[in-house]
mmCIF file of C-alpha atoms in Angstrom:
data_model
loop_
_atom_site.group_PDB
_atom_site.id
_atom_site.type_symbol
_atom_site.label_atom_id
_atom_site.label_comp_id
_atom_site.label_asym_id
_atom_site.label_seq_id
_atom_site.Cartn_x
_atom_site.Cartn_y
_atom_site.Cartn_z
ATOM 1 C CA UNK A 750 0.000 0.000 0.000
ATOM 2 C CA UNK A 751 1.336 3.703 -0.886
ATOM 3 C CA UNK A 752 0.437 6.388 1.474
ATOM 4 C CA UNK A 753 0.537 8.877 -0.910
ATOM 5 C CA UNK A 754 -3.256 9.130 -1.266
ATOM 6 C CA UNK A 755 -3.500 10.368 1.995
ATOM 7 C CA UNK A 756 -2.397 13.451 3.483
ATOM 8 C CA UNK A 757 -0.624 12.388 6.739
ATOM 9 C CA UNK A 758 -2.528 9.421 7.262
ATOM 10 C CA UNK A 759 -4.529 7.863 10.381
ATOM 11 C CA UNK A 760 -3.582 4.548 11.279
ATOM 12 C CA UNK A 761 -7.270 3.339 10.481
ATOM 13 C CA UNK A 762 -6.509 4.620 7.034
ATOM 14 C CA UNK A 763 -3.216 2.071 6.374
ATOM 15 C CA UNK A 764 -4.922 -0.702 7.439
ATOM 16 C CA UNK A 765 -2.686 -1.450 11.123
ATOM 17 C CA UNK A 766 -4.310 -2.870 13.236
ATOM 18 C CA UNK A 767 -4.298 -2.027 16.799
ATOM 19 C CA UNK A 768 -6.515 -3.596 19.358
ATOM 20 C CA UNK A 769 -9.386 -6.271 18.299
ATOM 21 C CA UNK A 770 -12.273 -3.941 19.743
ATOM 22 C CA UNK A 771 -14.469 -1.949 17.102
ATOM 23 C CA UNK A 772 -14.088 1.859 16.874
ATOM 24 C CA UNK A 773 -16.081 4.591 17.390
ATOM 25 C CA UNK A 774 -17.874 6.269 13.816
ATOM 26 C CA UNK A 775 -15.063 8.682 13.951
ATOM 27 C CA UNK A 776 -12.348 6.794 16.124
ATOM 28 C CA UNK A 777 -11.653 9.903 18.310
ATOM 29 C CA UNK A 778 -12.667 10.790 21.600
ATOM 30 C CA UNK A 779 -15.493 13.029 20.497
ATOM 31 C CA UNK A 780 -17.142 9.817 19.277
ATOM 32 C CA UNK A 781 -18.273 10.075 23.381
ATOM 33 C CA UNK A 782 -21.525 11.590 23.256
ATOM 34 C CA UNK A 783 -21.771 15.562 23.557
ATOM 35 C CA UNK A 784 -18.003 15.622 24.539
ATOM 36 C CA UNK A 785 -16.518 18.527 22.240
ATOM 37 C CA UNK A 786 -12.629 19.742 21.633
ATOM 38 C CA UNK A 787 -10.874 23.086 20.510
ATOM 39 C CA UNK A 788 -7.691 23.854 19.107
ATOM 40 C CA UNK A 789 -5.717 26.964 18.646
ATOM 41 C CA UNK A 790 -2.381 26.730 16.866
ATOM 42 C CA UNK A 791 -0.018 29.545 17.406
ATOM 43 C CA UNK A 792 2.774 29.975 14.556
ATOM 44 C CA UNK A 793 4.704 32.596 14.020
ATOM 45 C CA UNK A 794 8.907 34.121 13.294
ATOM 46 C CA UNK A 795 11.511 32.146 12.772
ATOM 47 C CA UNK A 796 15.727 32.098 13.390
ATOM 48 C CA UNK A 797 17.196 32.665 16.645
ATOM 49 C CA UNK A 798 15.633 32.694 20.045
ATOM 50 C CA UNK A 799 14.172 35.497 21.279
ATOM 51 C CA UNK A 800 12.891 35.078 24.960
ATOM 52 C CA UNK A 801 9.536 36.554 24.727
ATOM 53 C CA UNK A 802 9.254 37.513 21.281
ATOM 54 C CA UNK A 803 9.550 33.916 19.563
ATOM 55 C CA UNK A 804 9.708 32.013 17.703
ATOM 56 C CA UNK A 805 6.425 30.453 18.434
ATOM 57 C CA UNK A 806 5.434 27.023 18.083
ATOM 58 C CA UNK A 807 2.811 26.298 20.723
ATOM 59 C CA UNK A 808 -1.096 26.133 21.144
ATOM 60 C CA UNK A 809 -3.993 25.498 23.584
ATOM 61 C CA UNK A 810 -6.046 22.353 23.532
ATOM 62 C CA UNK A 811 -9.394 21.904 25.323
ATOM 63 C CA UNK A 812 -12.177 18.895 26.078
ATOM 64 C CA UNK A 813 -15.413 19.868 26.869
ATOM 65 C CA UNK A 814 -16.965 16.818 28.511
ATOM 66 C CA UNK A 815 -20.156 17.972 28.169
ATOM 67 C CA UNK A 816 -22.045 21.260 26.363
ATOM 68 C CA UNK A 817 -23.474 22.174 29.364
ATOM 69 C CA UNK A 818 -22.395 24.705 32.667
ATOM 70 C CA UNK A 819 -19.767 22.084 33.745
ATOM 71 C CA UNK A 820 -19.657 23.537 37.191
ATOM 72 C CA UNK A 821 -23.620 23.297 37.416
ATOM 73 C CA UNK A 822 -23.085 19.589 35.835
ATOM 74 C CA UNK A 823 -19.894 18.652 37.607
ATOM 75 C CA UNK A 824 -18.482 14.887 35.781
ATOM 76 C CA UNK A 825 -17.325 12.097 37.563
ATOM 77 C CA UNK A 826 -13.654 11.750 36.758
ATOM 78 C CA UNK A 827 -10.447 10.403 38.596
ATOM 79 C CA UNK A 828 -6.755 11.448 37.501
ATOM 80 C CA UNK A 829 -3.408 9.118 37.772
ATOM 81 C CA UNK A 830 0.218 10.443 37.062
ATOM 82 C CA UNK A 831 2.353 7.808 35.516
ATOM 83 C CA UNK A 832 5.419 9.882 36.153
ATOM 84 C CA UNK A 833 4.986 13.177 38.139
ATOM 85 C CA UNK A 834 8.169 15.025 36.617
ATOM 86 C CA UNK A 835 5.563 17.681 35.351
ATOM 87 C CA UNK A 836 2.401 20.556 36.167
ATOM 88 C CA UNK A 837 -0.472 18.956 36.667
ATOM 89 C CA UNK A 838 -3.191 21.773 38.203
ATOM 90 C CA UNK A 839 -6.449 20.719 39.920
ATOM 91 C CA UNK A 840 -5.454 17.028 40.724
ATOM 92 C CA UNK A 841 -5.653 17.110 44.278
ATOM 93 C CA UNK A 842 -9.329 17.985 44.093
ATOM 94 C CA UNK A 843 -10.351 15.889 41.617
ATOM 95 C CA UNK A 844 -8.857 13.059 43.936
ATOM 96 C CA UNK A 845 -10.614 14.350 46.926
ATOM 97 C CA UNK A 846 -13.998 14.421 45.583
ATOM 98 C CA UNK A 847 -13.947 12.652 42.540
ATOM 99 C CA UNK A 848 -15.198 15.633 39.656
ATOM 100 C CA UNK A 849 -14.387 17.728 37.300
ATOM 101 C CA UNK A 850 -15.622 20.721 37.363
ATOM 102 C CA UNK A 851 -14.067 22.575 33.999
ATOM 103 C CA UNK A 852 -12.747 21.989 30.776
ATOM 104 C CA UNK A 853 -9.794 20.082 30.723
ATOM 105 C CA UNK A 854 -7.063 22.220 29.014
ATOM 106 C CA UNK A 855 -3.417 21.150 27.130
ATOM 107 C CA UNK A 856 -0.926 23.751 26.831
ATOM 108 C CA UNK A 857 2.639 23.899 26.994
ATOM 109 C CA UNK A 858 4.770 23.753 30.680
ATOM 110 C CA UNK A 859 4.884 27.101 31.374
ATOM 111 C CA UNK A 860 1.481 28.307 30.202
ATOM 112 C CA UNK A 861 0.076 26.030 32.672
ATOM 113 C CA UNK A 862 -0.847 28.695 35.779
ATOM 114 C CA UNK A 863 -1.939 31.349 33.022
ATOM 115 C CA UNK A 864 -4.405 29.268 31.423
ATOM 116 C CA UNK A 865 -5.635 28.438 34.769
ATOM 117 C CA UNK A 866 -6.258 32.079 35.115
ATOM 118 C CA UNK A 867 -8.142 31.975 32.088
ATOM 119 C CA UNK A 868 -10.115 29.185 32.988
ATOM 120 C CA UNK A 869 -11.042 30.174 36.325
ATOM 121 C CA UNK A 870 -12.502 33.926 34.656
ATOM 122 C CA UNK A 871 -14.277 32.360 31.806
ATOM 123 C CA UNK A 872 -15.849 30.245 34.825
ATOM 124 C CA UNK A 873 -16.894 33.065 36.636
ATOM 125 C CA UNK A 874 -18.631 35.103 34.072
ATOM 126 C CA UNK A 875 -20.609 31.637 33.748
ATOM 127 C CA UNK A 876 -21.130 31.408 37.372
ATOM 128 C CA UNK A 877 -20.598 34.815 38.951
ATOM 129 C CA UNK A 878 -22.483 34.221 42.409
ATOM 130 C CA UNK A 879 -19.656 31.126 42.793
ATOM 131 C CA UNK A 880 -16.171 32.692 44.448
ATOM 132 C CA UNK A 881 -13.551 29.616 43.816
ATOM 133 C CA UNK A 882 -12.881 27.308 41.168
ATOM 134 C CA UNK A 883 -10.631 24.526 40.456
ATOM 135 C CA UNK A 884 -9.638 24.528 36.494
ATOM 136 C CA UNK A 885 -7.896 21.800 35.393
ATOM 137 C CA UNK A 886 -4.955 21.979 32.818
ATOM 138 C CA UNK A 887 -1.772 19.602 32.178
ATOM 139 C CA UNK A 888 1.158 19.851 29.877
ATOM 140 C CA UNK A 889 3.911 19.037 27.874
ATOM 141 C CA UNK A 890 6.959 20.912 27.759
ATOM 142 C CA UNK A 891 7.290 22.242 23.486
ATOM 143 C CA UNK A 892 10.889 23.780 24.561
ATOM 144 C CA UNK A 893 12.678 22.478 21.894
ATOM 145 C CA UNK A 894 10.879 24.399 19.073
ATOM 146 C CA UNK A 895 9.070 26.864 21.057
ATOM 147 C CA UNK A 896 9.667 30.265 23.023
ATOM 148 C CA UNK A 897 8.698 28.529 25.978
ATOM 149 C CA UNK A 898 9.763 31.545 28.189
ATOM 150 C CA UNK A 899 7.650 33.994 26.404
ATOM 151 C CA UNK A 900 4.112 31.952 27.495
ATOM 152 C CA UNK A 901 2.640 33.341 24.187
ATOM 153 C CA UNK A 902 -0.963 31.564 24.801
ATOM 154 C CA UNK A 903 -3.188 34.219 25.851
ATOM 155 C CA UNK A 904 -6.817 34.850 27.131
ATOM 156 C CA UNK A 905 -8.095 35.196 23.267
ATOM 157 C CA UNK A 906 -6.666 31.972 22.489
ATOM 158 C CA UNK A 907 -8.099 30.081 25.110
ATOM 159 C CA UNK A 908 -11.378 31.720 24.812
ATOM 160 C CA UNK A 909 -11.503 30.826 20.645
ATOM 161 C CA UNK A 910 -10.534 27.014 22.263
ATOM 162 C CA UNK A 911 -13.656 27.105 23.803
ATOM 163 C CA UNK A 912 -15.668 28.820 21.209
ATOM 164 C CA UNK A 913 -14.655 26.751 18.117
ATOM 165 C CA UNK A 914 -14.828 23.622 20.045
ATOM 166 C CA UNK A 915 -16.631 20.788 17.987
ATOM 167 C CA UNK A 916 -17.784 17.457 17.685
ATOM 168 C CA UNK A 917 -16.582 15.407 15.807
ATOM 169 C CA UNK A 918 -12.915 16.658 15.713
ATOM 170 C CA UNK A 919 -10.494 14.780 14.300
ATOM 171 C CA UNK A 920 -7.632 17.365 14.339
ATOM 172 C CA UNK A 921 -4.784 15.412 14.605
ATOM 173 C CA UNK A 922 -0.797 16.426 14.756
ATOM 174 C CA UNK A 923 0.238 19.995 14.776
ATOM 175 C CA UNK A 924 -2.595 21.274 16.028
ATOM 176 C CA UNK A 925 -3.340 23.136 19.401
ATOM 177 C CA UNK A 926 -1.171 22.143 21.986
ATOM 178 C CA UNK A 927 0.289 19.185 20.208
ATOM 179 C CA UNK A 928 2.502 22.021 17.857
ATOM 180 C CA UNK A 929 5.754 21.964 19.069
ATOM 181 C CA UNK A 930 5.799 18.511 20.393
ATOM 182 C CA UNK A 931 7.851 15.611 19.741
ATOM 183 C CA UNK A 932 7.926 11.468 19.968
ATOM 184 C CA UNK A 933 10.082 9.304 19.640
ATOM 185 C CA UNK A 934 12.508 11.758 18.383
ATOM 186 C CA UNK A 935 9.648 12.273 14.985
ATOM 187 C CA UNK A 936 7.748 15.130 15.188
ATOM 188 C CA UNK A 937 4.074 14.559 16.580
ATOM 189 C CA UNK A 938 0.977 16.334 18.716
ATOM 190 C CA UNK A 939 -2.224 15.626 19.178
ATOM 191 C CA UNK A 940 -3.640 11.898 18.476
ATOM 192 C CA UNK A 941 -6.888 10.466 18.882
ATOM 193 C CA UNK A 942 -9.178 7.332 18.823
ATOM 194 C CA UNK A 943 -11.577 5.077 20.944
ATOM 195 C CA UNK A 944 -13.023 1.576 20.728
ATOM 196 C CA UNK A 945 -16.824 0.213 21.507
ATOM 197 C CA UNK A 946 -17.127 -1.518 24.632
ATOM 198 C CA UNK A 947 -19.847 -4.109 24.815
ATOM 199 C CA UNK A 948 -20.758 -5.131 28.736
ATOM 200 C CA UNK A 949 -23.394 -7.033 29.841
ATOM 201 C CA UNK A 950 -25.180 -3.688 30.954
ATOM 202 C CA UNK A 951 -24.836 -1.817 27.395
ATOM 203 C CA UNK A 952 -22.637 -0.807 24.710
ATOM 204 C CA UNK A 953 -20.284 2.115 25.557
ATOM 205 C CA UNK A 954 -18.015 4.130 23.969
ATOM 206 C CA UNK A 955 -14.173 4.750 25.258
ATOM 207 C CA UNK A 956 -12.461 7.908 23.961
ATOM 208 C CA UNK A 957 -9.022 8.878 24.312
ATOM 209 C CA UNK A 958 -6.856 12.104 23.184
ATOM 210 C CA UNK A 959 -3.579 11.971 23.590
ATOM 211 C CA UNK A 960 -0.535 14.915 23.482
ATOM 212 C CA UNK A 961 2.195 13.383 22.758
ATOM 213 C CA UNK A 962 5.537 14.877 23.774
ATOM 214 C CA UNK A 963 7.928 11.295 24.825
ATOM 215 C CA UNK A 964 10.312 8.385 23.524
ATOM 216 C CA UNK A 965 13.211 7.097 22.129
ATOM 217 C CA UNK A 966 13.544 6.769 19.243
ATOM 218 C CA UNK A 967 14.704 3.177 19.119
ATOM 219 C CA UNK A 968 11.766 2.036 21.287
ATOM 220 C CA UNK A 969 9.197 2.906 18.907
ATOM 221 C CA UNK A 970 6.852 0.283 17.833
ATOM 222 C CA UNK A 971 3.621 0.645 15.580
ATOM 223 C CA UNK A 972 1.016 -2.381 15.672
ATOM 224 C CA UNK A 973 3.483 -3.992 17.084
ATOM 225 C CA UNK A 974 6.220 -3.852 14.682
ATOM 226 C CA UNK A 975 9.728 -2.634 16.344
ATOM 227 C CA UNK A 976 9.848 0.531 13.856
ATOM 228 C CA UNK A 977 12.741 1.801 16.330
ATOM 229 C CA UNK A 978 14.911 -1.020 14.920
ATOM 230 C CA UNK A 979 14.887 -0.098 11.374
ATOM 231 C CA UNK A 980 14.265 4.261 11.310
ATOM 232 C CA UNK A 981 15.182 6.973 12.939
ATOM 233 C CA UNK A 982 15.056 10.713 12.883
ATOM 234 C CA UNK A 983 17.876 12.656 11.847
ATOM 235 C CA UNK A 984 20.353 13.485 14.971
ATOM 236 C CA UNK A 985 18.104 11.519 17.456
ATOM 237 C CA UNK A 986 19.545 8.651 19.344
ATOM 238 C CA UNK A 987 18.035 8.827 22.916
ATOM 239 C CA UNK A 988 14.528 10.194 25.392
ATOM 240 C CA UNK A 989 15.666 13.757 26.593
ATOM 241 C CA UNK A 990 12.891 13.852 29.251
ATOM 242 C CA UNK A 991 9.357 13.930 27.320
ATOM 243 C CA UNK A 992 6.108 13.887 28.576
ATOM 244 C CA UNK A 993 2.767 12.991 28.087
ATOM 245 C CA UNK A 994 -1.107 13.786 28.771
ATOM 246 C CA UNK A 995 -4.010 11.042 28.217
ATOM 247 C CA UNK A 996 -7.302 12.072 28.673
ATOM 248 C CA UNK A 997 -9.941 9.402 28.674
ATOM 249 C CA UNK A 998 -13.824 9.917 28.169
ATOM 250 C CA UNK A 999 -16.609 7.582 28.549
ATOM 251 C CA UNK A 1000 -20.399 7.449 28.832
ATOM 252 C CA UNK A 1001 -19.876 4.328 30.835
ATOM 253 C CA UNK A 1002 -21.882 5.142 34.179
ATOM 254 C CA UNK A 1003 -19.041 4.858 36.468
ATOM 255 C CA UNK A 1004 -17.660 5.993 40.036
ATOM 256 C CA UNK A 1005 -14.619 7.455 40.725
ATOM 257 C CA UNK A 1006 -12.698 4.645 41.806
ATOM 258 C CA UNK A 1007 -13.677 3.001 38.766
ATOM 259 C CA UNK A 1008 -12.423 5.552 36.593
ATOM 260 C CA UNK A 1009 -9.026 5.743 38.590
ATOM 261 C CA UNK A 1010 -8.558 2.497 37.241
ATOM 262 C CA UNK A 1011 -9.511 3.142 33.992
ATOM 263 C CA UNK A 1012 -7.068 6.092 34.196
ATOM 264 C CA UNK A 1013 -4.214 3.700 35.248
ATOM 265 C CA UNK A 1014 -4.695 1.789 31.829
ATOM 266 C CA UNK A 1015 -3.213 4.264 29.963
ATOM 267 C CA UNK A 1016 0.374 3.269 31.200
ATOM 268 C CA UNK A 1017 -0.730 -0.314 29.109
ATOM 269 C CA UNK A 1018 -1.239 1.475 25.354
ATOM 270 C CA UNK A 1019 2.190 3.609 26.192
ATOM 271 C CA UNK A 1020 4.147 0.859 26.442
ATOM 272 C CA UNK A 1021 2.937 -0.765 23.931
ATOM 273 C CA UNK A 1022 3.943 2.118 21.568
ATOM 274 C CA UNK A 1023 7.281 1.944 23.238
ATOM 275 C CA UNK A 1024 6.632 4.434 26.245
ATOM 276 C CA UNK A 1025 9.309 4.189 28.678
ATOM 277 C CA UNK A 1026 8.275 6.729 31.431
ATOM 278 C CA UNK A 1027 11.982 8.373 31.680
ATOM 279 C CA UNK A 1028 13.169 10.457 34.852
ATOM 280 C CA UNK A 1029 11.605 13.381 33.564
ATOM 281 C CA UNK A 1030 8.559 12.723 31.889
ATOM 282 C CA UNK A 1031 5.880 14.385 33.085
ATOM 283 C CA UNK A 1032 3.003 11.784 31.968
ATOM 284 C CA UNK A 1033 -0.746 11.845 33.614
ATOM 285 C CA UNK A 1034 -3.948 10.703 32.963
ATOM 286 C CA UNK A 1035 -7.509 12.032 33.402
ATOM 287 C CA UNK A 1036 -10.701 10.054 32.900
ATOM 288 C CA UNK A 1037 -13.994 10.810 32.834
ATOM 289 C CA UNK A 1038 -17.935 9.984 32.588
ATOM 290 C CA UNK A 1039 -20.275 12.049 31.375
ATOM 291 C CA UNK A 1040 -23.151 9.685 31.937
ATOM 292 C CA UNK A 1041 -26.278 11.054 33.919
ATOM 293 C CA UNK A 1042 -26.949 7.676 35.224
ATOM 294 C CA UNK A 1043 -26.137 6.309 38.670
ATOM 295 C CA UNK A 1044 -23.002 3.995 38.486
ATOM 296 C CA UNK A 1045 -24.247 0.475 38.230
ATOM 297 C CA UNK A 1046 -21.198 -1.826 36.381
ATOM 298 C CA UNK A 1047 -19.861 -4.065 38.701
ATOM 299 C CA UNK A 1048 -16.152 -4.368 38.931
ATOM 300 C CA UNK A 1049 -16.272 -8.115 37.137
ATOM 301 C CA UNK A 1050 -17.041 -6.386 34.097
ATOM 302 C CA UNK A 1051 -14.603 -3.181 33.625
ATOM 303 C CA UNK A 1052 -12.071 -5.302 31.652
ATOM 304 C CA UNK A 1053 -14.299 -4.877 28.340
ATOM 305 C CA UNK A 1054 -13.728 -0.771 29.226
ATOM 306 C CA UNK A 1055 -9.616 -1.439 30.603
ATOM 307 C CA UNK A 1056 -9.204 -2.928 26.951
ATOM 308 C CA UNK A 1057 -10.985 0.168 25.144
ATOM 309 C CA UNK A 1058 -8.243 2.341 27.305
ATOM 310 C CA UNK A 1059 -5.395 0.449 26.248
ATOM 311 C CA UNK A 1060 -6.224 -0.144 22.461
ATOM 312 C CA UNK A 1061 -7.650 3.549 21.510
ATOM 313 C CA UNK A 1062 -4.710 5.379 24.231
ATOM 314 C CA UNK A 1063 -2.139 2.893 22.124
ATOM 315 C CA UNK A 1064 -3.597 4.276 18.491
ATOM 316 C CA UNK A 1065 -4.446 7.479 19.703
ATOM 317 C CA UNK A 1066 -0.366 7.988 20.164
ATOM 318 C CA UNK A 1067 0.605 6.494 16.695
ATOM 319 C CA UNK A 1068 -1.891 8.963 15.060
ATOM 320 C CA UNK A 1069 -0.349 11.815 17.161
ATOM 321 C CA UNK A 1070 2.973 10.923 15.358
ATOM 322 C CA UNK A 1071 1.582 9.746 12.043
ATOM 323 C CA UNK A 1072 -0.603 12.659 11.016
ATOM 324 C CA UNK A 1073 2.111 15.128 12.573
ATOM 325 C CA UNK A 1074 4.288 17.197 9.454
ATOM 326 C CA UNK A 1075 7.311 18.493 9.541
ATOM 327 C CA UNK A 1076 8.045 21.660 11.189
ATOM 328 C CA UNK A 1077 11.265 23.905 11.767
ATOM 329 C CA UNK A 1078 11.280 26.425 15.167
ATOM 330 C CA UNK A 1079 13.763 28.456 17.358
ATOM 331 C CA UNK A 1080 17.068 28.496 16.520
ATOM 332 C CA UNK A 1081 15.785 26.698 12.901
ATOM 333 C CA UNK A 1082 15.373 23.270 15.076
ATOM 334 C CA UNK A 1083 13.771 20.808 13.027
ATOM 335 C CA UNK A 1084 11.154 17.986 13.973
ATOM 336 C CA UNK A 1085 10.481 15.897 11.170
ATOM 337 C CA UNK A 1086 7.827 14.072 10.002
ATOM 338 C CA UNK A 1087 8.037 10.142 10.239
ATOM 339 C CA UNK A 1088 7.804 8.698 6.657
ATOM 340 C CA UNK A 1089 4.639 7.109 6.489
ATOM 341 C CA UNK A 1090 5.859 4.735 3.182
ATOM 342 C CA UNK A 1091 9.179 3.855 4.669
ATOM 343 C CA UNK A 1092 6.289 2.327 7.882
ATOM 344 C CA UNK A 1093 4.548 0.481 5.765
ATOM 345 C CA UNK A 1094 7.146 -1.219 3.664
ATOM 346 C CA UNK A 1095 8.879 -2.087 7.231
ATOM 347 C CA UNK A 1096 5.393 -3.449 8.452
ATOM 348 C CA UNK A 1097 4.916 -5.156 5.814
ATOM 349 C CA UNK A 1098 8.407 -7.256 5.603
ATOM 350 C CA UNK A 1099 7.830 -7.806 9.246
ATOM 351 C CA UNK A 1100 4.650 -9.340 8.740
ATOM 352 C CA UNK A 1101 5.597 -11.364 4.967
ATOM 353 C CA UNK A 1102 8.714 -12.639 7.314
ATOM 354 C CA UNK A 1103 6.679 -13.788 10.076
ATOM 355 C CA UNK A 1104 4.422 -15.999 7.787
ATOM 356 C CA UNK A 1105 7.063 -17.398 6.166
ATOM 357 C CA UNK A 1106 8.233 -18.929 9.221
#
């Protein structure tokens, strides 16, 4: 197969398979009923750094889990950090009492507290009579093509997050807060996907979106072909810290602890991407139900939901680096896009060699 009828290509659209479980109509975490997501990509200059002027290669990401007043309509949701080497605002809360109460926002490291700020406003002017908040962002750190210093993300940007936020959205790569972010050494972003979960009780849906900023190089595998032992990106031999934010959405009606352990599944489709969880990584999970029904799915039967974690957090990672294009930054640093028909034509002597066996 030739991937040059795509543009940057979704896994789903090369035919690997990840997972056994069906996918959503869209395979991205919107696919979970009136959950919506925004983008903003910032781009702009380019040469030498310039601490607060750029260049700028950065964004804001946000989920919506529902279309309502989320602090009127508070989700059940329960967070995990995988490695805490990074900023991870409203956590504590969210453990304590097992809700979210605002959008979930991805930004880079150190626009973290000022999208809080943002947050915690556009909450207000929704619910003036309330006097506290607790907004919830994470990030990865986009340092390595991005003015990180300068915190370019602004209260316009977050706001037109929110505003354009749609479902379906199946922005993918260098968009939002996935710009300047790398993994594996290739560049990548934002990723998506989610699987169909049949229980005993119902069908539900799993969504995951991933920002993907983690890996070496050599440890990268893609339906679970070592692609780290064949490729690599120009001047990249090792992890240099890297991070990495899942967020996971369902519709399954379930409690907090429940979801904690969903949230813990991420760590399962990491690795099996090649995720090593380095000294530095800053890598958390969120999860989340938007379901208006009381919890009622006994603990025998999460595995069916544990799977649709693994398989769409696992695919939502490989899209983050598939669909992700090549893009040059501060000091002209370069992050280049993996070549998708170089990937195939490994996958596919992997495969022809292991049925000649």
């Amino acid at each position: 197969m030739s991937a040059k009828q795509y543009e940057r290509p979704r896994t789903s659209e090369l035919n690997i398979d990840i997972g056994i479980l069906d996918k959503g109509d869209h395979n991205a975490i919107t696919d979970v009923s009136d959950v919506k997501v925004g983008h903003v990509t910032l781009i702009s200059g380019q040469g030498r750094l310039n601490h607060g002027h750029g260049p700028t290669r950065t964004g804001i990401s946000v989920i919506l889990p529902h279309s309502g007043n989320i602090y009127r309509q508070k989700v059940t949701a329960s967070t995990f950090a995988l490695n805490g080497f990074g900023k991870a605002v409203g956590f504590m809360q969210i453990g304590e009492l097992g809700t979210i109460e605002s959008p979930i926002a991805l930004t880079s490291t150190l626009n973290t507290w000022r999208v809080a700020d943002y947050m915690i406003d556009y909450l207000h002017e929704l619910n003036p009579e309330v006097h506290s908040f607790n907004p919830v962002v994470v990030e990865c750190n986009d340092w390595f093509l991005n003015d990180g210093m300068g915190r370019h993300v602004n209260n316009n940007h977050f706001m037109e997050a929110i505003n354009n936020s749609c479902s379906p959205n199946i922005q993918e790569g260098n968009v939002g807060a996935g710009t300047g972010m790398t993994a594996f050494g290739w560049k990548s972003g934002i990723g998506t996907s989610s699987r169909l979960c049949e229980s005993p009780y119902s069908k539900y849906t799993v969504g995951v979106l991933a920002l993907c900023n983690m890996g070496d190089p050599r440890d990268l595998r893609i339906g679970g072909v070592p692609i780290g032992n064949f490729i690599k990106p120009p001047g990249i031999y090792d992890e240099s810290g890297g991070s990495v934010a899942i967020i996971i959405a369902t519709d399954a009606p379930l409690t907090a602890r429940q979801l904690n352990r969903m949230a813990r599944r991420a760590s399962v489709g990491l690795s099996k991407v090649g995720g090593m969880l380095s000294h530095a990584s800053g890598s958390f999970s969120i999860a989340f139900s938007n379901s208006i029904e009381k919890p009622n799915i006994d603990d025998s039967h999460m595995s069916i939901l544990f799977r649709g974690v693994a398989e769409a957090t696992e695919e939502a990672i490989v899209n983050s680096i598939l669909r992700a294009e090549t893009i040059s930054g501060r000091d002209d640093n370069t992050r280049h896009a993996i070549p998708v028909d170089q990937i195939l034509d490994i996958i596919d002597k992997h495969y022809s060699a292991l049925k000649s066996l």
